[in-house]
mmCIF file with all atom_site columns, C-alpha atoms in Angstrom:
data_model
loop_
_atom_site.group_PDB
_atom_site.id
_atom_site.type_symbol
_atom_site.label_atom_id
_atom_site.label_alt_id
_atom_site.label_comp_id
_atom_site.label_asym_id
_atom_site.label_entity_id
_atom_site.label_seq_id
_atom_site.pdbx_PDB_ins_code
_atom_site.Cartn_x
_atom_site.Cartn_y
_atom_site.Cartn_z
_atom_site.occupancy
_atom_site.B_iso_or_equiv
_atom_site.pdbx_formal_charge
_atom_site.auth_seq_id
_atom_site.auth_comp_id
_atom_site.auth_asym_id
_atom_site.auth_atom_id
_atom_site.pdbx_PDB_model_num
ATOM 1   C CA . MET A 1 1   ? 0.040   0.212   -0.301 1.00 0.00 ? 1   MET A CA 1
ATOM 2   C CA . ALA A 1 2   ? 2.112   3.426   -1.207 1.00 0.00 ? 2   ALA A CA 1
ATOM 3   C CA . VAL A 1 3   ? 1.234   7.046   -0.653 1.00 0.00 ? 3   VAL A CA 1
ATOM 4   C CA . PRO A 1 4   ? 3.965   10.030  -0.430 1.00 0.00 ? 4   PRO A CA 1
ATOM 5   C CA . TYR A 1 5   ? 5.377   10.834  2.329  1.00 0.00 ? 5   TYR A CA 1
ATOM 6   C CA . TYR A 1 6   ? 7.888   13.104  3.838  1.00 0.00 ? 6   TYR A CA 1
ATOM 7   C CA . PHE A 1 7   ? 8.992   11.742  7.267  1.00 0.00 ? 7   PHE A CA 1
ATOM 8   C CA . GLY A 1 8   ? 10.173  8.459   6.682  1.00 0.00 ? 8   GLY A CA 1
ATOM 9   C CA . LYS A 1 9   ? 12.624  5.236   7.342  1.00 0.00 ? 9   LYS A CA 1
ATOM 10  C CA . ALA A 1 10  ? 13.882  2.102   5.920  1.00 0.00 ? 10  ALA A CA 1
ATOM 11  C CA . LEU A 1 11  ? 13.156  -0.360  9.101  1.00 0.00 ? 11  LEU A CA 1
ATOM 12  C CA . ILE A 1 12  ? 16.973  -1.477  8.298  1.00 0.00 ? 12  ILE A CA 1
ATOM 13  C CA . GLY A 1 13  ? 18.638  1.918   8.419  1.00 0.00 ? 13  GLY A CA 1
ATOM 14  C CA . ALA A 1 14  ? 18.437  4.339   4.892  1.00 0.00 ? 14  ALA A CA 1
ATOM 15  C CA . ALA A 1 15  ? 15.265  6.950   4.100  1.00 0.00 ? 15  ALA A CA 1
ATOM 16  C CA . LEU A 1 16  ? 14.333  5.456   0.113  1.00 0.00 ? 16  LEU A CA 1
ATOM 17  C CA . THR A 1 17  ? 13.545  6.527   -2.780 1.00 0.00 ? 17  THR A CA 1
ATOM 18  C CA . SER A 1 18  ? 12.935  4.831   -5.764 1.00 0.00 ? 18  SER A CA 1
ATOM 19  C CA . SER A 1 19  ? 10.344  5.638   -9.450 1.00 0.00 ? 19  SER A CA 1
ATOM 20  C CA . THR A 1 20  ? 8.000   3.144   -8.946 1.00 0.00 ? 20  THR A CA 1
ATOM 21  C CA . PRO A 1 21  ? 4.775   4.809   -9.837 1.00 0.00 ? 21  PRO A CA 1
ATOM 22  C CA . ALA A 1 22  ? 2.304   5.237   -6.939 1.00 0.00 ? 22  ALA A CA 1
ATOM 23  C CA . ARG A 1 23  ? -0.769  3.852   -6.607 1.00 0.00 ? 23  ARG A CA 1
ATOM 24  C CA . ARG A 1 24  ? -3.789  5.611   -4.759 1.00 0.00 ? 24  ARG A CA 1
ATOM 25  C CA . SER A 1 25  ? -3.500  6.169   -1.413 1.00 0.00 ? 25  SER A CA 1
ATOM 26  C CA . GLY A 1 26  ? -5.370  3.656   0.905  1.00 0.00 ? 26  GLY A CA 1
ATOM 27  C CA . THR A 1 27  ? -5.866  1.204   -1.931 1.00 0.00 ? 27  THR A CA 1
ATOM 28  C CA . SER A 1 28  ? -4.511  -2.547  -3.363 1.00 0.00 ? 28  SER A CA 1
ATOM 29  C CA . LYS A 1 29  ? -5.233  -4.704  -5.732 1.00 0.00 ? 29  LYS A CA 1
ATOM 30  C CA . ARG A 1 30  ? -6.598  -7.643  -4.796 1.00 0.00 ? 30  ARG A CA 1
ATOM 31  C CA . PRO A 1 31  ? -5.908  -10.822 -4.245 1.00 0.00 ? 31  PRO A CA 1
ATOM 32  C CA . THR A 1 32  ? -5.259  -13.196 -7.169 1.00 0.00 ? 32  THR A CA 1
ATOM 33  C CA . ARG A 1 33  ? -8.105  -16.411 -6.884 1.00 0.00 ? 33  ARG A CA 1
ATOM 34  C CA . HIS A 1 34  ? -5.142  -18.588 -6.420 1.00 0.00 ? 34  HIS A CA 1
ATOM 35  C CA . ALA A 1 35  ? -3.584  -16.141 -3.171 1.00 0.00 ? 35  ALA A CA 1
ATOM 36  C CA . GLU A 1 36  ? -7.237  -16.430 -1.755 1.00 0.00 ? 36  GLU A CA 1
ATOM 37  C CA . GLU A 1 37  ? -7.840  -20.282 -2.181 1.00 0.00 ? 37  GLU A CA 1
ATOM 38  C CA . ALA A 1 38  ? -3.755  -20.733 -0.235 1.00 0.00 ? 38  ALA A CA 1
ATOM 39  C CA . ALA A 1 39  ? -5.358  -19.722 2.854  1.00 0.00 ? 39  ALA A CA 1
ATOM 40  C CA . SER A 1 40  ? -6.864  -22.748 3.370  1.00 0.00 ? 40  SER A CA 1
ATOM 41  C CA . GLY A 1 41  ? -4.290  -24.786 2.067  1.00 0.00 ? 41  GLY A CA 1
ATOM 42  C CA . PRO A 1 42  ? -0.485  -25.029 3.772  1.00 0.00 ? 42  PRO A CA 1
ATOM 43  C CA . ILE A 1 43  ? 0.739   -21.446 5.284  1.00 0.00 ? 43  ILE A CA 1
ATOM 44  C CA . PRO A 1 44  ? 3.754   -20.851 3.460  1.00 0.00 ? 44  PRO A CA 1
ATOM 45  C CA . GLY A 1 45  ? 6.924   -20.038 6.372  1.00 0.00 ? 45  GLY A CA 1
ATOM 46  C CA . PRO A 1 46  ? 7.740   -20.839 9.766  1.00 0.00 ? 46  PRO A CA 1
ATOM 47  C CA . THR A 1 47  ? 4.776   -21.492 12.571 1.00 0.00 ? 47  THR A CA 1
ATOM 48  C CA . LEU A 1 48  ? 3.669   -18.522 14.798 1.00 0.00 ? 48  LEU A CA 1
ATOM 49  C CA . PRO A 1 49  ? 6.896   -19.475 17.313 1.00 0.00 ? 49  PRO A CA 1
ATOM 50  C CA . GLY A 1 50  ? 8.785   -20.082 14.698 1.00 0.00 ? 50  GLY A CA 1
ATOM 51  C CA . LEU A 1 51  ? 8.159   -16.187 13.734 1.00 0.00 ? 51  LEU A CA 1
ATOM 52  C CA . VAL A 1 52  ? 8.602   -14.529 16.505 1.00 0.00 ? 52  VAL A CA 1
ATOM 53  C CA . GLU A 1 53  ? 11.564  -16.566 16.850 1.00 0.00 ? 53  GLU A CA 1
ATOM 54  C CA . ARG A 1 54  ? 12.583  -15.184 13.671 1.00 0.00 ? 54  ARG A CA 1
ATOM 55  C CA . ILE A 1 55  ? 11.574  -11.353 14.331 1.00 0.00 ? 55  ILE A CA 1
ATOM 56  C CA . GLN A 1 56  ? 13.538  -11.620 17.900 1.00 0.00 ? 56  GLN A CA 1
ATOM 57  C CA . THR A 1 57  ? 16.695  -12.675 16.119 1.00 0.00 ? 57  THR A CA 1
ATOM 58  C CA . GLY A 1 58  ? 16.980  -9.913  13.172 1.00 0.00 ? 58  GLY A CA 1
ATOM 59  C CA . ALA A 1 59  ? 14.285  -10.843 10.205 1.00 0.00 ? 59  ALA A CA 1
ATOM 60  C CA . VAL A 1 60  ? 12.918  -8.566  8.464  1.00 0.00 ? 60  VAL A CA 1
ATOM 61  C CA . PHE A 1 61  ? 9.081   -8.088  9.156  1.00 0.00 ? 61  PHE A CA 1
ATOM 62  C CA . TYR A 1 62  ? 6.044   -6.142  7.922  1.00 0.00 ? 62  TYR A CA 1
ATOM 63  C CA . LEU A 1 63  ? 2.761   -6.033  8.315  1.00 0.00 ? 63  LEU A CA 1
ATOM 64  C CA . ASP A 1 64  ? 1.381   -3.897  5.542  1.00 0.00 ? 64  ASP A CA 1
ATOM 65  C CA . THR A 1 65  ? -0.338  -0.901  5.623  1.00 0.00 ? 65  THR A CA 1
ATOM 66  C CA . ASN A 1 66  ? -3.618  -2.739  4.206  1.00 0.00 ? 66  ASN A CA 1
ATOM 67  C CA . ILE A 1 67  ? -3.830  -5.625  6.224  1.00 0.00 ? 67  ILE A CA 1
ATOM 68  C CA . LEU A 1 68  ? -3.624  -2.910  9.514  1.00 0.00 ? 68  LEU A CA 1
ATOM 69  C CA . MET A 1 69  ? -6.664  -0.937  7.790  1.00 0.00 ? 69  MET A CA 1
ATOM 70  C CA . GLU A 1 70  ? -8.821  -4.278  6.940  1.00 0.00 ? 70  GLU A CA 1
ATOM 71  C CA . SER A 1 71  ? -10.869 -4.484  9.794  1.00 0.00 ? 71  SER A CA 1
ATOM 72  C CA . THR A 1 72  ? -11.896 -7.962  9.538  1.00 0.00 ? 72  THR A CA 1
ATOM 73  C CA . TYR A 1 73  ? -7.587  -8.486  10.335 1.00 0.00 ? 73  TYR A CA 1
ATOM 74  C CA . THR A 1 74  ? -7.965  -6.250  14.147 1.00 0.00 ? 74  THR A CA 1
ATOM 75  C CA . PRO A 1 75  ? -8.764  -10.022 15.568 1.00 0.00 ? 75  PRO A CA 1
ATOM 76  C CA . ALA A 1 76  ? -5.150  -11.823 14.241 1.00 0.00 ? 76  ALA A CA 1
ATOM 77  C CA . LEU A 1 77  ? -3.563  -9.236  14.623 1.00 0.00 ? 77  LEU A CA 1
ATOM 78  C CA . ASP A 1 78  ? -4.295  -8.680  18.541 1.00 0.00 ? 78  ASP A CA 1
ATOM 79  C CA . ARG A 1 79  ? -3.601  -12.035 18.904 1.00 0.00 ? 79  ARG A CA 1
ATOM 80  C CA . PHE A 1 80  ? -0.599  -11.305 16.710 1.00 0.00 ? 80  PHE A CA 1
ATOM 81  C CA . LEU A 1 81  ? 0.723   -9.131  19.727 1.00 0.00 ? 81  LEU A CA 1
ATOM 82  C CA . ASP A 1 82  ? -0.565  -11.035 22.311 1.00 0.00 ? 82  ASP A CA 1
ATOM 83  C CA . ALA A 1 83  ? 2.288   -14.108 21.001 1.00 0.00 ? 83  ALA A CA 1
ATOM 84  C CA . LEU A 1 84  ? 4.512   -11.165 20.527 1.00 0.00 ? 84  LEU A CA 1
ATOM 85  C CA . ALA A 1 85  ? 3.852   -10.036 24.938 1.00 0.00 ? 85  ALA A CA 1
ATOM 86  C CA . ALA A 1 86  ? 4.455   -13.982 25.861 1.00 0.00 ? 86  ALA A CA 1
ATOM 87  C CA . HIS A 1 87  ? 7.522   -13.794 24.139 1.00 0.00 ? 87  HIS A CA 1
ATOM 88  C CA . GLY A 1 88  ? 8.757   -10.475 24.708 1.00 0.00 ? 88  GLY A CA 1
ATOM 89  C CA . ALA A 1 89  ? 9.017   -9.420  21.590 1.00 0.00 ? 89  ALA A CA 1
ATOM 90  C CA . TYR A 1 90  ? 8.042   -7.136  19.752 1.00 0.00 ? 90  TYR A CA 1
ATOM 91  C CA . ILE A 1 91  ? 8.167   -5.893  15.946 1.00 0.00 ? 91  ILE A CA 1
ATOM 92  C CA . PRO A 1 92  ? 9.451   -2.339  14.512 1.00 0.00 ? 92  PRO A CA 1
ATOM 93  C CA . ILE A 1 93  ? 7.200   -0.247  12.735 1.00 0.00 ? 93  ILE A CA 1
ATOM 94  C CA . SER A 1 94  ? 9.016   2.603   10.477 1.00 0.00 ? 94  SER A CA 1
ATOM 95  C CA . ALA A 1 95  ? 8.174   5.791   10.216 1.00 0.00 ? 95  ALA A CA 1
ATOM 96  C CA . THR A 1 96  ? 7.465   5.653   6.739  1.00 0.00 ? 96  THR A CA 1
ATOM 97  C CA . GLN A 1 97  ? 4.447   3.915   7.802  1.00 0.00 ? 97  GLN A CA 1
ATOM 98  C CA . ARG A 1 98  ? 3.528   5.371   10.699 1.00 0.00 ? 98  ARG A CA 1
ATOM 99  C CA . GLU A 1 99  ? 3.560   8.716   7.916  1.00 0.00 ? 99  GLU A CA 1
ATOM 100 C CA . GLU A 1 100 ? 1.508   6.965   5.381  1.00 0.00 ? 100 GLU A CA 1
ATOM 101 C CA . ILE A 1 101 ? -1.717  6.179   8.024  1.00 0.00 ? 101 ILE A CA 1
ATOM 102 C CA . GLN A 1 102 ? -1.441  9.702   8.963  1.00 0.00 ? 102 GLN A CA 1
ATOM 103 C CA . GLN A 1 103 ? -1.995  11.078  5.610  1.00 0.00 ? 103 GLN A CA 1
ATOM 104 C CA . LEU A 1 104 ? -4.471  8.410   4.859  1.00 0.00 ? 104 LEU A CA 1
ATOM 105 C CA . ARG A 1 105 ? -6.525  9.739   8.164  1.00 0.00 ? 105 ARG A CA 1
ATOM 106 C CA . LYS A 1 106 ? -6.243  13.124  6.438  1.00 0.00 ? 106 LYS A CA 1
ATOM 107 C CA . SER A 1 107 ? -7.520  11.894  2.836  1.00 0.00 ? 107 SER A CA 1
ATOM 108 C CA . GLY A 1 108 ? -10.649 13.695  2.980  1.00 0.00 ? 108 GLY A CA 1
ATOM 109 C CA . GLU A 1 109 ? -12.888 10.347  3.198  1.00 0.00 ? 109 GLU A CA 1
ATOM 110 C CA . PRO A 1 110 ? -14.345 9.435   5.513  1.00 0.00 ? 110 PRO A CA 1
ATOM 111 C CA . ALA A 1 111 ? -14.588 5.516   5.140  1.00 0.00 ? 111 ALA A CA 1
ATOM 112 C CA . ARG A 1 112 ? -11.058 5.532   4.050  1.00 0.00 ? 112 ARG A CA 1
ATOM 113 C CA . GLN A 1 113 ? -10.335 8.248   7.338  1.00 0.00 ? 113 GLN A CA 1
ATOM 114 C CA . SER A 1 114 ? -11.884 5.349   10.048 1.00 0.00 ? 114 SER A CA 1
ATOM 115 C CA . LEU A 1 115 ? -10.030 2.926   8.738  1.00 0.00 ? 115 LEU A CA 1
ATOM 116 C CA . ALA A 1 116 ? -6.772  4.704   9.096  1.00 0.00 ? 116 ALA A CA 1
ATOM 117 C CA . SER A 1 117 ? -7.557  5.902   12.722 1.00 0.00 ? 117 SER A CA 1
ATOM 118 C CA . ALA A 1 118 ? -7.986  2.653   13.910 1.00 0.00 ? 118 ALA A CA 1
ATOM 119 C CA . ALA A 1 119 ? -4.420  0.951   12.810 1.00 0.00 ? 119 ALA A CA 1
ATOM 120 C CA . SER A 1 120 ? -3.385  4.562   14.244 1.00 0.00 ? 120 SER A CA 1
ATOM 121 C CA . ARG A 1 121 ? -5.169  2.918   17.613 1.00 0.00 ? 121 ARG A CA 1
ATOM 122 C CA . TRP A 1 122 ? -3.925  -0.118  17.236 1.00 0.00 ? 122 TRP A CA 1
ATOM 123 C CA . LEU A 1 123 ? -0.290  0.646   16.552 1.00 0.00 ? 123 LEU A CA 1
ATOM 124 C CA . THR A 1 124 ? -0.586  3.035   19.567 1.00 0.00 ? 124 THR A CA 1
ATOM 125 C CA . ALA A 1 125 ? -2.014  0.268   22.071 1.00 0.00 ? 125 ALA A CA 1
ATOM 126 C CA . GLY A 1 126 ? 0.788   -1.738  20.876 1.00 0.00 ? 126 GLY A CA 1
ATOM 127 C CA . ALA A 1 127 ? 3.702   0.925   21.252 1.00 0.00 ? 127 ALA A CA 1
ATOM 128 C CA . ALA A 1 128 ? 1.521   0.743   25.085 1.00 0.00 ? 128 ALA A CA 1
ATOM 129 C CA . ARG A 1 129 ? 2.295   -2.906  25.596 1.00 0.00 ? 129 ARG A CA 1
ATOM 130 C CA . GLN A 1 130 ? 6.200   -2.082  24.370 1.00 0.00 ? 130 GLN A CA 1
ATOM 131 C CA . VAL A 1 131 ? 5.385   -4.870  21.909 1.00 0.00 ? 131 VAL A CA 1
ATOM 132 C CA . ILE A 1 132 ? 5.442   -2.635  18.907 1.00 0.00 ? 132 ILE A CA 1
ATOM 133 C CA . ARG A 1 133 ? 8.353   0.306   18.900 1.00 0.00 ? 133 ARG A CA 1
ATOM 134 C CA . PHE A 1 134 ? 8.565   3.005   16.520 1.00 0.00 ? 134 PHE A CA 1
ATOM 135 C CA . LEU A 1 135 ? 11.278  4.026   14.175 1.00 0.00 ? 135 LEU A CA 1
ATOM 136 C CA . ASP A 1 136 ? 12.846  7.422   14.464 1.00 0.00 ? 136 ASP A CA 1
ATOM 137 C CA . ALA A 1 137 ? 12.467  9.311   10.855 1.00 0.00 ? 137 ALA A CA 1
ATOM 138 C CA . LEU A 1 138 ? 16.311  10.006  9.182  1.00 0.00 ? 138 LEU A CA 1
ATOM 139 C CA . PRO A 1 139 ? 16.846  13.029  8.786  1.00 0.00 ? 139 PRO A CA 1
ATOM 140 C CA . GLY A 1 140 ? 17.189  14.444  4.425  1.00 0.00 ? 140 GLY A CA 1
ATOM 141 C CA . PRO A 1 141 ? 14.521  13.972  1.606  1.00 0.00 ? 141 PRO A CA 1
ATOM 142 C CA . ARG A 1 142 ? 12.140  11.166  2.122  1.00 0.00 ? 142 ARG A CA 1
ATOM 143 C CA . THR A 1 143 ? 10.002  10.693  -0.427 1.00 0.00 ? 143 THR A CA 1
ATOM 144 C CA . SER A 1 144 ? 9.589   7.463   -1.118 1.00 0.00 ? 144 SER A CA 1
ATOM 145 C CA . TYR A 1 145 ? 6.658   5.247   -0.823 1.00 0.00 ? 145 TYR A CA 1
ATOM 146 C CA . LEU A 1 146 ? 6.167   1.676   1.810  1.00 0.00 ? 146 LEU A CA 1
ATOM 147 C CA . ASP A 1 147 ? 6.247   -1.010  -1.152 1.00 0.00 ? 147 ASP A CA 1
ATOM 148 C CA . ASN A 1 148 ? 9.433   0.633   -2.192 1.00 0.00 ? 148 ASN A CA 1
ATOM 149 C CA . GLU A 1 149 ? 10.684  0.663   1.634  1.00 0.00 ? 149 GLU A CA 1
ATOM 150 C CA . ILE A 1 150 ? 9.858   -2.985  2.255  1.00 0.00 ? 150 ILE A CA 1
ATOM 151 C CA . VAL A 1 151 ? 11.669  -4.042  -1.398 1.00 0.00 ? 151 VAL A CA 1
ATOM 152 C CA . ARG A 1 152 ? 14.573  -2.612  -0.292 1.00 0.00 ? 152 ARG A CA 1
ATOM 153 C CA . ALA A 1 153 ? 14.543  -2.899  3.056  1.00 0.00 ? 153 ALA A CA 1
ATOM 154 C CA . ALA A 1 154 ? 14.357  -6.836  1.704  1.00 0.00 ? 154 ALA A CA 1
ATOM 155 C CA . ARG A 1 155 ? 17.333  -6.850  -0.813 1.00 0.00 ? 155 ARG A CA 1
ATOM 156 C CA . ALA A 1 156 ? 19.376  -5.023  1.431  1.00 0.00 ? 156 ALA A CA 1
ATOM 157 C CA . HIS A 1 157 ? 18.803  -7.667  4.485  1.00 0.00 ? 157 HIS A CA 1
ATOM 158 C CA . LEU A 1 158 ? 19.501  -10.892 1.798  1.00 0.00 ? 158 LEU A CA 1
ATOM 159 C CA . ALA A 1 159 ? 22.510  -8.619  -0.198 1.00 0.00 ? 159 ALA A CA 1
ATOM 160 C CA . ASP A 1 160 ? 24.218  -8.617  3.626  1.00 0.00 ? 160 ASP A CA 1
ATOM 161 C CA . ALA A 1 161 ? 27.039  -10.482 3.653  1.00 0.00 ? 161 ALA A CA 1
ATOM 162 C CA . GLU A 1 162 ? 27.590  -10.075 8.022  1.00 0.00 ? 162 GLU A CA 1
ATOM 163 C CA . VAL A 1 163 ? 23.400  -12.345 8.140  1.00 0.00 ? 163 VAL A CA 1
ATOM 164 C CA . ALA A 1 164 ? 24.372  -15.779 8.362  1.00 0.00 ? 164 ALA A CA 1
ATOM 165 C CA . ALA A 1 165 ? 20.979  -16.603 7.350  1.00 0.00 ? 165 ALA A CA 1
ATOM 166 C CA . PRO A 1 166 ? 18.531  -13.687 5.807  1.00 0.00 ? 166 PRO A CA 1
ATOM 167 C CA . PHE A 1 167 ? 14.637  -13.818 6.281  1.00 0.00 ? 167 PHE A CA 1
ATOM 168 C CA . VAL A 1 168 ? 12.085  -11.677 4.861  1.00 0.00 ? 168 VAL A CA 1
ATOM 169 C CA . TYR A 1 169 ? 8.265   -12.080 6.429  1.00 0.00 ? 169 TYR A CA 1
ATOM 170 C CA . VAL A 1 170 ? 5.777   -10.033 4.710  1.00 0.00 ? 170 VAL A CA 1
ATOM 171 C CA . VAL A 1 171 ? 1.699   -10.171 5.085  1.00 0.00 ? 171 VAL A CA 1
ATOM 172 C CA . THR A 1 172 ? -0.067  -8.161  2.501  1.00 0.00 ? 172 THR A CA 1
ATOM 173 C CA . ASP A 1 173 ? -2.802  -8.259  0.240  1.00 0.00 ? 173 ASP A CA 1
ATOM 174 C CA . ASP A 1 174 ? -0.912  -6.155  -2.613 1.00 0.00 ? 174 ASP A CA 1
ATOM 175 C CA . VAL A 1 175 ? -0.654  -8.984  -5.411 1.00 0.00 ? 175 VAL A CA 1
ATOM 176 C CA . GLU A 1 176 ? 2.555   -6.520  -7.596 1.00 0.00 ? 176 GLU A CA 1
ATOM 177 C CA . LEU A 1 177 ? 4.512   -5.865  -4.157 1.00 0.00 ? 177 LEU A CA 1
ATOM 178 C CA . SER A 1 178 ? 4.098   -9.627  -3.365 1.00 0.00 ? 178 SER A CA 1
ATOM 179 C CA . GLY A 1 179 ? 5.882   -10.376 -6.632 1.00 0.00 ? 179 GLY A CA 1
ATOM 180 C CA . ARG A 1 180 ? 8.331   -7.688  -6.447 1.00 0.00 ? 180 ARG A CA 1
ATOM 181 C CA . LEU A 1 181 ? 9.096   -9.085  -2.950 1.00 0.00 ? 181 LEU A CA 1
ATOM 182 C CA . HIS A 1 182 ? 9.591   -13.113 -4.428 1.00 0.00 ? 182 HIS A CA 1
ATOM 183 C CA . SER A 1 183 ? 12.038  -11.988 -7.277 1.00 0.00 ? 183 SER A CA 1
ATOM 184 C CA . ALA A 1 184 ? 13.841  -10.458 -4.586 1.00 0.00 ? 184 ALA A CA 1
ATOM 185 C CA . ALA A 1 185 ? 16.076  -13.716 -3.593 1.00 0.00 ? 185 ALA A CA 1
ATOM 186 C CA . PRO A 1 186 ? 16.715  -15.563 -7.107 1.00 0.00 ? 186 PRO A CA 1
ATOM 187 C CA . THR A 1 187 ? 17.882  -12.075 -8.055 1.00 0.00 ? 187 THR A CA 1
ATOM 188 C CA . LEU A 1 188 ? 20.546  -12.044 -5.537 1.00 0.00 ? 188 LEU A CA 1
ATOM 189 C CA . ARG A 1 189 ? 20.757  -15.647 -5.606 1.00 0.00 ? 189 ARG A CA 1
ATOM 190 C CA . CYS A 1 190 ? 19.470  -16.228 -2.409 1.00 0.00 ? 190 CYS A CA 1
ATOM 191 C CA . ASP A 1 191 ? 17.252  -19.062 -1.212 1.00 0.00 ? 191 ASP A CA 1
ATOM 192 C CA . PRO A 1 192 ? 14.120  -18.152 -2.160 1.00 0.00 ? 192 PRO A CA 1
ATOM 193 C CA . ALA A 1 193 ? 12.836  -19.940 1.023  1.00 0.00 ? 193 ALA A CA 1
ATOM 194 C CA . SER A 1 194 ? 14.297  -17.072 2.857  1.00 0.00 ? 194 SER A CA 1
ATOM 195 C CA . VAL A 1 195 ? 11.474  -14.527 1.572  1.00 0.00 ? 195 VAL A CA 1
ATOM 196 C CA . VAL A 1 196 ? 7.770   -15.660 2.818  1.00 0.00 ? 196 VAL A CA 1
ATOM 197 C CA . VAL A 1 197 ? 4.378   -13.052 1.765  1.00 0.00 ? 197 VAL A CA 1
ATOM 198 C CA . VAL A 1 198 ? 1.581   -14.242 2.966  1.00 0.00 ? 198 VAL A CA 1
ATOM 199 C CA . THR A 1 199 ? -1.550  -12.667 2.621  1.00 0.00 ? 199 THR A CA 1
ATOM 200 C CA . GLY A 1 200 ? -4.086  -11.261 5.196  1.00 0.00 ? 200 GLY A CA 1
ATOM 201 C CA . ARG A 1 201 ? -5.867  -14.620 5.141  1.00 0.00 ? 201 ARG A CA 1
ATOM 202 C CA . GLN A 1 202 ? -3.321  -16.574 5.758  1.00 0.00 ? 202 GLN A CA 1
ATOM 203 C CA . PHE A 1 203 ? -1.813  -14.339 8.495  1.00 0.00 ? 203 PHE A CA 1
ATOM 204 C CA . ALA A 1 204 ? -4.650  -14.928 10.024 1.00 0.00 ? 204 ALA A CA 1
ATOM 205 C CA . ALA A 1 205 ? -4.663  -18.514 10.502 1.00 0.00 ? 205 ALA A CA 1
ATOM 206 C CA . LEU A 1 206 ? -1.527  -18.274 11.147 1.00 0.00 ? 206 LEU A CA 1
ATOM 207 C CA . THR A 1 207 ? -2.281  -16.301 14.702 1.00 0.00 ? 207 THR A CA 1
ATOM 208 C CA . LEU A 1 208 ? -4.692  -19.757 15.593 1.00 0.00 ? 208 LEU A CA 1
ATOM 209 C CA . GLN A 1 209 ? -1.434  -21.533 16.041 1.00 0.00 ? 209 GLN A CA 1
ATOM 210 C CA . PRO A 1 210 ? -0.568  -22.826 19.450 1.00 0.00 ? 210 PRO A CA 1
ATOM 211 C CA . LEU A 1 211 ? 2.238   -20.907 21.126 1.00 0.00 ? 211 LEU A CA 1
ATOM 212 C CA . ASP A 1 212 ? 3.550   -24.102 22.344 1.00 0.00 ? 212 ASP A CA 1
#
């Protein structure tokens, strides 16, 4: 999900710029039929406890804004925060994403504003529980989009020679973003299993798994 932002930071360290065309704020391409059917099959990637462990050991993790703004996913998001709390873990939220949500709250469209406000409250509640940490913005020009940040962060993580076992996990219902992420590992000659992209429905199913 992408909107222009002016106060942003990459998850792993740098303000981003890109010539990738913007998509209309607050919208994302609908999942393909294959993606929707996949929610009822095996969930890609690790189990819920395994995902939390990966996050604790430095994996790049993103919940796309289209997931945070979908009210049907709220129970799953709450369960995920409970899982993080149970393991003493947390997820970082970039300044880019917070600014994106703030821009949507000012969009002038009541329905979108309401969803963005709910997403903002969820983030604030998670921060109060210390299972969400907000990253500060870097100084300098900040004229990119969250999608570009996610892809750039993923590629930088996969290419980092100092990371012994790179792992990227992104939750999104955006088919285009999913495709860009899946192409990152082969391009960098990394194990395709090092990049996992799941839909909101798949993530919701994952959060129902036991923590033991």
